[in-house]
Amino acid sequence: MAHLQFVDELVREYLLFRGFTSTVKAFENDLKADKDKGFRVDKIVEQIVHYINASDLNGLKEYWTHLDSLVFSKLEVHVQPAVRKIEYSLYKLYLVTAAQSTGGVKNEKVAEFFAKMLPELQGQSEWRDWFMLPYIQKPEENPSFSLYFTRAWQDSVLVSLHNLLATVFQCMPQPTLTSYESDAALVKRLQEEIALLKGKSLQPQNDKISPSGHQSRLTQYSERLSGPLPLIDDFSAIPAEQLDSGLREAKGLRGLLRQMGGSPVMGRKPGRSHSQN
């Protein structure tokens, strides 16, 4: 939704044009405090990473609660488990970052996390091993936690968050003011397609036979088959000299057959006995 910044400028310009100076100030203050970051995915991910790196659990929870109430809670039920999985992955990333930033896991930020999140997480099986984290000296070498201390897993969490936000924001219904540009582009494209189709319909079609022409020829051919036609009709495309030559050959053949009338093979006519010959 990068075009929202352009719409914000249009709104500011309109308010100034109308002389609504106090409204402009309030509008600019709201933009500065905008938690949605103009629905820019990179800025939202950047803000979440800031809370994680600063070990600001309250800020992280409040920001996620805002996104949840604004966007995630409105998604379909079958999408909610995926959203919750990303949320818990961010909490695990928070713990890993807190443990690495202080050189060990026995620190106040890790203890603070479990103290605040205990009511929410204690009944979930995937968090059972995590409650042992403060008591493990080298969690990055422990089979239960080594995966979470790898760069590949940490990057995958942020990529999944980015993809989730991008998909959700793309599917969100937008107000009319933000969609006018895409609507105008659509109308222009349709107009160009209509003009192109009109141009094609006006082009000569001499080299093509229309469907109606095909039907007319089929009708004529059917009529020809149903009525008496001379035998030569279907061969009218044969040159006259070839036709005359063929007729002469046919006459010669008939004469040859008459001469062969007395032969044992060709001389007998049906219905006559041997005595009649």
GROMACS .gro file of N, CA and C in nm, residues 41 45 86 90 93 151-167:
model
   66
   41VAL      N    1   0.478  -0.272   0.502
   41VAL     CA    2   0.518  -0.395   0.570
   41VAL      C    3   0.660  -0.384   0.626
   45VAL      N    4   0.759  -0.445   1.024
   45VAL     CA    5   0.858  -0.545   1.066
   45VAL      C    6   0.975  -0.478   1.137
   86ILE      N    7   0.304  -1.749   1.434
   86ILE     CA    8   0.401  -1.642   1.411
   86ILE      C    9   0.416  -1.557   1.536
   90LEU      N   10   0.768  -1.503   1.742
   90LEU     CA   11   0.826  -1.373   1.777
   90LEU      C   12   0.863  -1.369   1.926
   93LEU      N   13   1.180  -1.560   1.958
   93LEU     CA   14   1.289  -1.477   1.908
   93LEU      C   15   1.326  -1.371   2.011
  151ARG      N   16   2.088  -1.851   1.275
  151ARG     CA   17   2.048  -1.735   1.195
  151ARG      C   18   1.936  -1.771   1.098
  152ALA      N   19   1.940  -1.895   1.046
  152ALA     CA   20   1.839  -1.938   0.949
  152ALA      C   21   1.699  -1.935   1.010
  153TRP      N   22   1.684  -1.985   1.133
  153TRP     CA   23   1.551  -1.985   1.195
  153TRP      C   24   1.505  -1.843   1.224
  154GLN      N   25   1.593  -1.761   1.274
  154GLN     CA   26   1.557  -1.623   1.308
  154GLN      C   27   1.514  -1.545   1.184
  155ASP      N   28   1.585  -1.565   1.074
  155ASP     CA   29   1.546  -1.497   0.949
  155ASP      C   30   1.412  -1.551   0.897
  156SER      N   31   1.389  -1.680   0.914
  156SER     CA   32   1.264  -1.738   0.865
  156SER      C   33   1.143  -1.681   0.938
  157VAL      N   34   1.160  -1.649   1.066
  157VAL     CA   35   1.049  -1.589   1.142
  157VAL      C   36   1.013  -1.453   1.084
  158LEU      N   37   1.113  -1.372   1.055
  158LEU     CA   38   1.087  -1.238   1.003
  158LEU      C   39   1.031  -1.243   0.860
  159VAL      N   40   1.079  -1.339   0.782
  159VAL     CA   41   1.026  -1.354   0.646
  159VAL      C   42   0.880  -1.397   0.650
  160SER      N   43   0.846  -1.489   0.741
  160SER     CA   44   0.708  -1.534   0.754
  160SER      C   45   0.618  -1.419   0.798
  161LEU      N   46   0.667  -1.337   0.890
  161LEU     CA   47   0.590  -1.220   0.934
  161LEU      C   48   0.569  -1.124   0.818
  162HIS      N   49   0.673  -1.100   0.741
  162HIS     CA   50   0.663  -1.009   0.627
  162HIS      C   51   0.559  -1.060   0.526
  163ASN      N   52   0.564  -1.189   0.495
  163ASN     CA   53   0.471  -1.246   0.397
  163ASN      C   54   0.327  -1.241   0.448
  164LEU      N   55   0.309  -1.267   0.577
  164LEU     CA   56   0.174  -1.262   0.634
  164LEU      C   57   0.115  -1.122   0.622
  165LEU      N   58   0.192  -1.022   0.662
  165LEU     CA   59   0.143  -0.884   0.656
  165LEU      C   60   0.116  -0.841   0.512
  166ALA      N   61   0.206  -0.876   0.422
  166ALA     CA   62   0.188  -0.838   0.282
  166ALA      C   63   0.062  -0.899   0.223
  167THR      N   64   0.037  -1.025   0.256
  167THR     CA   65  -0.082  -1.092   0.204
  167THR      C   66  -0.209  -1.032   0.261
   0.00000   0.00000   0.00000
